[in-house]
CSV table of C-alpha atoms in Angstrom, one decimal:
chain,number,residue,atom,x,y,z
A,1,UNK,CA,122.1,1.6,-191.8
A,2,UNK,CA,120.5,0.8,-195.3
A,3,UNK,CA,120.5,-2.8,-196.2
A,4,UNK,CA,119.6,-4.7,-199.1
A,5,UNK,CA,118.3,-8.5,-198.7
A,6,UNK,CA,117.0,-11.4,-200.5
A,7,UNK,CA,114.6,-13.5,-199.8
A,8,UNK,CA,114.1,-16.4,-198.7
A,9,UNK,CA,117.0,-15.1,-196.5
A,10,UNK,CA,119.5,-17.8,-194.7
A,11,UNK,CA,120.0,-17.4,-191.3
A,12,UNK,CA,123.3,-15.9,-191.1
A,13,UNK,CA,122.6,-12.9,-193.2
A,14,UNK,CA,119.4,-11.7,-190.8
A,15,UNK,CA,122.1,-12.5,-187.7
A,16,UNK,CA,124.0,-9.3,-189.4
A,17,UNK,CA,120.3,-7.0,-189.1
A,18,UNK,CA,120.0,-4.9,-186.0
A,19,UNK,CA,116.8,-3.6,-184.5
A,20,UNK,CA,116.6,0.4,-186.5
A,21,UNK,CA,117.9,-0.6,-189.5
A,22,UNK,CA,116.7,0.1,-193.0
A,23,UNK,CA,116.2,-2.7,-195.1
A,24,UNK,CA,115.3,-3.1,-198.8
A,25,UNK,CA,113.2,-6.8,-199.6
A,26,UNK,CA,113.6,-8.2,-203.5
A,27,UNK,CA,112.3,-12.2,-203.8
A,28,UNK,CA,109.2,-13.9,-202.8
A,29,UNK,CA,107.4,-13.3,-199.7
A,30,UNK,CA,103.7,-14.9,-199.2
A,31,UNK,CA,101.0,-12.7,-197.4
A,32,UNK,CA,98.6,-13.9,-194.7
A,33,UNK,CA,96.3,-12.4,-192.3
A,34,UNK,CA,94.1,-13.4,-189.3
A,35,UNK,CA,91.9,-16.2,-191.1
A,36,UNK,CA,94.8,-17.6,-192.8
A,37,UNK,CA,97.0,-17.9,-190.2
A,38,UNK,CA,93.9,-19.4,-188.2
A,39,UNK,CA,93.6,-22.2,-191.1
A,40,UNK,CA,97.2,-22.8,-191.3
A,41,UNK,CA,97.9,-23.1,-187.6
A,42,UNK,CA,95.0,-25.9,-186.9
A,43,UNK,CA,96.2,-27.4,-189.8
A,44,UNK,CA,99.9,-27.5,-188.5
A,45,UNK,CA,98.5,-28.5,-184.9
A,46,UNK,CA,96.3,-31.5,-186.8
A,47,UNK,CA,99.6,-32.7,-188.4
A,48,UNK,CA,98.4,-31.7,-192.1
A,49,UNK,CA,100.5,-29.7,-194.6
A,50,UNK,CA,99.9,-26.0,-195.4
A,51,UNK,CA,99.7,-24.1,-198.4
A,52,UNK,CA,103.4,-23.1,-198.4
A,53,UNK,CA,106.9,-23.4,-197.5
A,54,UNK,CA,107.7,-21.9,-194.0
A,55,UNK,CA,111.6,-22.3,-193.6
A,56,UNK,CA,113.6,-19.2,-194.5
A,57,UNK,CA,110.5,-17.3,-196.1
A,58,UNK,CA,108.6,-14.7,-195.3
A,59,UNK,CA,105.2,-13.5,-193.9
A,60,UNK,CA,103.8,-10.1,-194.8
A,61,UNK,CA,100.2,-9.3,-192.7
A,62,UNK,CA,98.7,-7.8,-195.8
A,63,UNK,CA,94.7,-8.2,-197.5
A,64,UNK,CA,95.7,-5.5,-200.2
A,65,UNK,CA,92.7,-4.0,-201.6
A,66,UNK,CA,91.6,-5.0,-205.0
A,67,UNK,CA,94.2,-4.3,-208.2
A,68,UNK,CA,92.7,-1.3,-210.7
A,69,UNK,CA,92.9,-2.2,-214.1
A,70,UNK,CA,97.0,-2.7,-215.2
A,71,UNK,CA,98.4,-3.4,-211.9
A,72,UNK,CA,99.4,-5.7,-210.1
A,73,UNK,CA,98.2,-5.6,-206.7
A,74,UNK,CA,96.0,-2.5,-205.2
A,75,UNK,CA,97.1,-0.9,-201.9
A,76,UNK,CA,99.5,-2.8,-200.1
A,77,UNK,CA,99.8,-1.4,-196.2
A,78,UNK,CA,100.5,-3.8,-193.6
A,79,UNK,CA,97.5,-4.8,-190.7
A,80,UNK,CA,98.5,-4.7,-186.9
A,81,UNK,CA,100.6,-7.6,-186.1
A,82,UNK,CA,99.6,-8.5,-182.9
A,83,UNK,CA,96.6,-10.1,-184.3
A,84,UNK,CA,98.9,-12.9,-185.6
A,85,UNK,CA,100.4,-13.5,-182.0
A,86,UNK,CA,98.5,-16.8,-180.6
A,87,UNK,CA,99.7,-18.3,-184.6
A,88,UNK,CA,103.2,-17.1,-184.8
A,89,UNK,CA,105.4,-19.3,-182.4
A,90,UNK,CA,104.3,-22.4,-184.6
A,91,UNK,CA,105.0,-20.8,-187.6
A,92,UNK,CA,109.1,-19.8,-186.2
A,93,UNK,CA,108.8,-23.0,-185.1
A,94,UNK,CA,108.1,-24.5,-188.3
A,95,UNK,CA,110.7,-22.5,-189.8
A,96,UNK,CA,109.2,-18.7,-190.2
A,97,UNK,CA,112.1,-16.7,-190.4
A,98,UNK,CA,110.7,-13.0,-191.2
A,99,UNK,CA,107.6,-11.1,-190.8
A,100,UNK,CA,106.4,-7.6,-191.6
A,101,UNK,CA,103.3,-5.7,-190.1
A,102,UNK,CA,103.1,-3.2,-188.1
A,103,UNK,CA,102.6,-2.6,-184.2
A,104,UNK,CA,104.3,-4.6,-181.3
A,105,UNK,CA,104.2,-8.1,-180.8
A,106,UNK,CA,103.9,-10.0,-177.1
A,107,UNK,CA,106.0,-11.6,-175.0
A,108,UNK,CA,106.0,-15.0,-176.8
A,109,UNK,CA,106.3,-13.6,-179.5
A,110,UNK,CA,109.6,-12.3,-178.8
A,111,UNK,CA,110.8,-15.2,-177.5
A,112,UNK,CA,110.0,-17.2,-180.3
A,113,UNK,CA,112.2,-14.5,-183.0
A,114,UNK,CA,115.0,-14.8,-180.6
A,115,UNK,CA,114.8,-18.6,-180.4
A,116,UNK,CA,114.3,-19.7,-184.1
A,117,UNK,CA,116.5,-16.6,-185.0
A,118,UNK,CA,114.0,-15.1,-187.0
A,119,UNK,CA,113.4,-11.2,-187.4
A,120,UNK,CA,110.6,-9.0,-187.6
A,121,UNK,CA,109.9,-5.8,-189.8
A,122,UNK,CA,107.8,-3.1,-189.7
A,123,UNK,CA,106.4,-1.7,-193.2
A,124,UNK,CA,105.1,1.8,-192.7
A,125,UNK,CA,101.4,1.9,-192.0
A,126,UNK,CA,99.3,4.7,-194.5
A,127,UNK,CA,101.6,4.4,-197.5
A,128,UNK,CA,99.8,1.2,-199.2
A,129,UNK,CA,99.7,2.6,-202.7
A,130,UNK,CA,103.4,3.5,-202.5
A,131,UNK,CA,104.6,-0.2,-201.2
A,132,UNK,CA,101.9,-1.6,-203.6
A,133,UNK,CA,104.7,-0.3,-206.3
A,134,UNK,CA,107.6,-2.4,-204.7
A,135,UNK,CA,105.1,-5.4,-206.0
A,136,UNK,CA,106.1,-6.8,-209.2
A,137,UNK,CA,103.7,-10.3,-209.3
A,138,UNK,CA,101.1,-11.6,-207.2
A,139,UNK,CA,99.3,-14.6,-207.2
A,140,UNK,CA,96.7,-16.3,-204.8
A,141,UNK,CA,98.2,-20.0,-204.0
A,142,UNK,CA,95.9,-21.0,-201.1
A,143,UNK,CA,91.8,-19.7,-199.3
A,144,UNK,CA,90.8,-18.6,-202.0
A,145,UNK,CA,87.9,-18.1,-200.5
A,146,UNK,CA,89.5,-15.6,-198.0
A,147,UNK,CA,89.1,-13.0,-200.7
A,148,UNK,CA,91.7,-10.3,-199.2
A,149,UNK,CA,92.7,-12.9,-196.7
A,150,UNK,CA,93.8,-15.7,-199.2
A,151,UNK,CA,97.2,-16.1,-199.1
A,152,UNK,CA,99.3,-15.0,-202.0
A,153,UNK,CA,102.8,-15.0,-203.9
A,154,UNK,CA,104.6,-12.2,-203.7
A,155,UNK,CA,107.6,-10.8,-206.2
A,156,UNK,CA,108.7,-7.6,-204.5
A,157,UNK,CA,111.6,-5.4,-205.7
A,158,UNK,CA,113.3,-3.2,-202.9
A,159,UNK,CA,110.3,-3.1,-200.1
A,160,UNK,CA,111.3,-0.8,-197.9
A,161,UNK,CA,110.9,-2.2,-193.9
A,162,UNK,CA,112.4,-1.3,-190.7
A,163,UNK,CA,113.8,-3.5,-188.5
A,164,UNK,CA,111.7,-3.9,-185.4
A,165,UNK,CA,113.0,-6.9,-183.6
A,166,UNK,CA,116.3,-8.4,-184.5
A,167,UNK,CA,117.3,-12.2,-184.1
A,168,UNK,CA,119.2,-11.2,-181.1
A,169,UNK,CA,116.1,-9.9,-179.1
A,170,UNK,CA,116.7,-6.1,-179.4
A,171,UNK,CA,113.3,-4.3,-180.0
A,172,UNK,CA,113.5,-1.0,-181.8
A,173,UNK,CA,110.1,0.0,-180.3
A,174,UNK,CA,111.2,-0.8,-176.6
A,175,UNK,CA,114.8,1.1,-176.7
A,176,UNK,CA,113.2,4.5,-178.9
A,177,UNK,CA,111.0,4.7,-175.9
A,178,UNK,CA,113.9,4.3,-173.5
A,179,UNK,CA,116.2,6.9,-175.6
A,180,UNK,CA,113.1,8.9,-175.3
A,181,UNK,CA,112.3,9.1,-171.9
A,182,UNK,CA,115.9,9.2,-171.3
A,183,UNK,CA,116.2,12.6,-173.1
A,184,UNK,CA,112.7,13.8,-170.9
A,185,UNK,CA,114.4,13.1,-168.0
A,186,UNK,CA,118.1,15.2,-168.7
A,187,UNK,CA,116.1,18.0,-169.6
């Protein structure tokens, strides 16, 4: 099914997502990768503030490669979300209620969606340029010295995602596997 939402998102309209469907992001999302979630989760764990507002927004694990000349951002794919794992319980915690990458995420991971209701996306790895376009403004608010790893402001307009885990704990990539080898075994 092919959803449209807005972020930041209240907690009752990601309840209605379920793992497989389509969904179409407009609002502000922030990005943040490895480093950045390194620096905000000591920070968190020292009691300091971070850069940004964690309840209801979202996370996108992107370092887009440089803008050309008239756009806005430069390629825009996700990175492998597992990378963010040891980080991301803190961040639900603190109020996280999306994320979009790519890949599986572990066992606490999933826990932690299905606790703090939150969901998690998949953006569709190899196609940068073309999500790059679902980018209307982007601006660095925080690490600056990250370069691609800074953490940024993001106005996107229809980003297409899938989603992968829904606040209920239903994993897309878990059950197509299932379906799968369901369908290997009748044959």
């Amino acid at each position: 099914m092919d959803r449209h939402l807005t972020v930041p998102a209240a907690e009752s309209e990601l309840s209605e997502l379920n793992a497989g469907d389509y969904v179409y992001i407009t609002g502000t999302i922030y990005t943040a990768r490895d480093a950045a979630h390194k620096r905000m989760y000591d920070s968190l764990m020292a009691g300091e503030e971070i850069p940004m507002e964690l309840k209801d927004n979202f996370i996108y694990y992107l370092g887009p490669t440089p803008a050309r000349p008239g756009e806005v951002i430069g390629s825009a794919g996700p990175t492998t979300s597992s990378r963010m794992d040891k980080y991301t319980p803190l961040l639900l915690d603190k109020g996280l209620k999306g994320m979009i990458g790519k890949g599986k995420r572990n066992a606490a991971v999933h826990e932690a969606i299905i606790k703090n209701k939150a969901v998690y996306f998949a953006a569709i790895g190899g196609a940068g340029a073309l999500l790059s376009k679902c980018i209307k403004e982007a601006e660095v608010i925080a690490y600056d010295d990250l370069g691609t790893e800074a953490i940024r402001k993001l106005r996107v307009e229809n980003l297409p995602v899938i989603v992968i885990i829904d606040s209920k704990g239903n994993d897309l990539y878990e059950s197509a596997a299932d379906r799968y080898f369901d369908e290997i075994a009748a044959k």
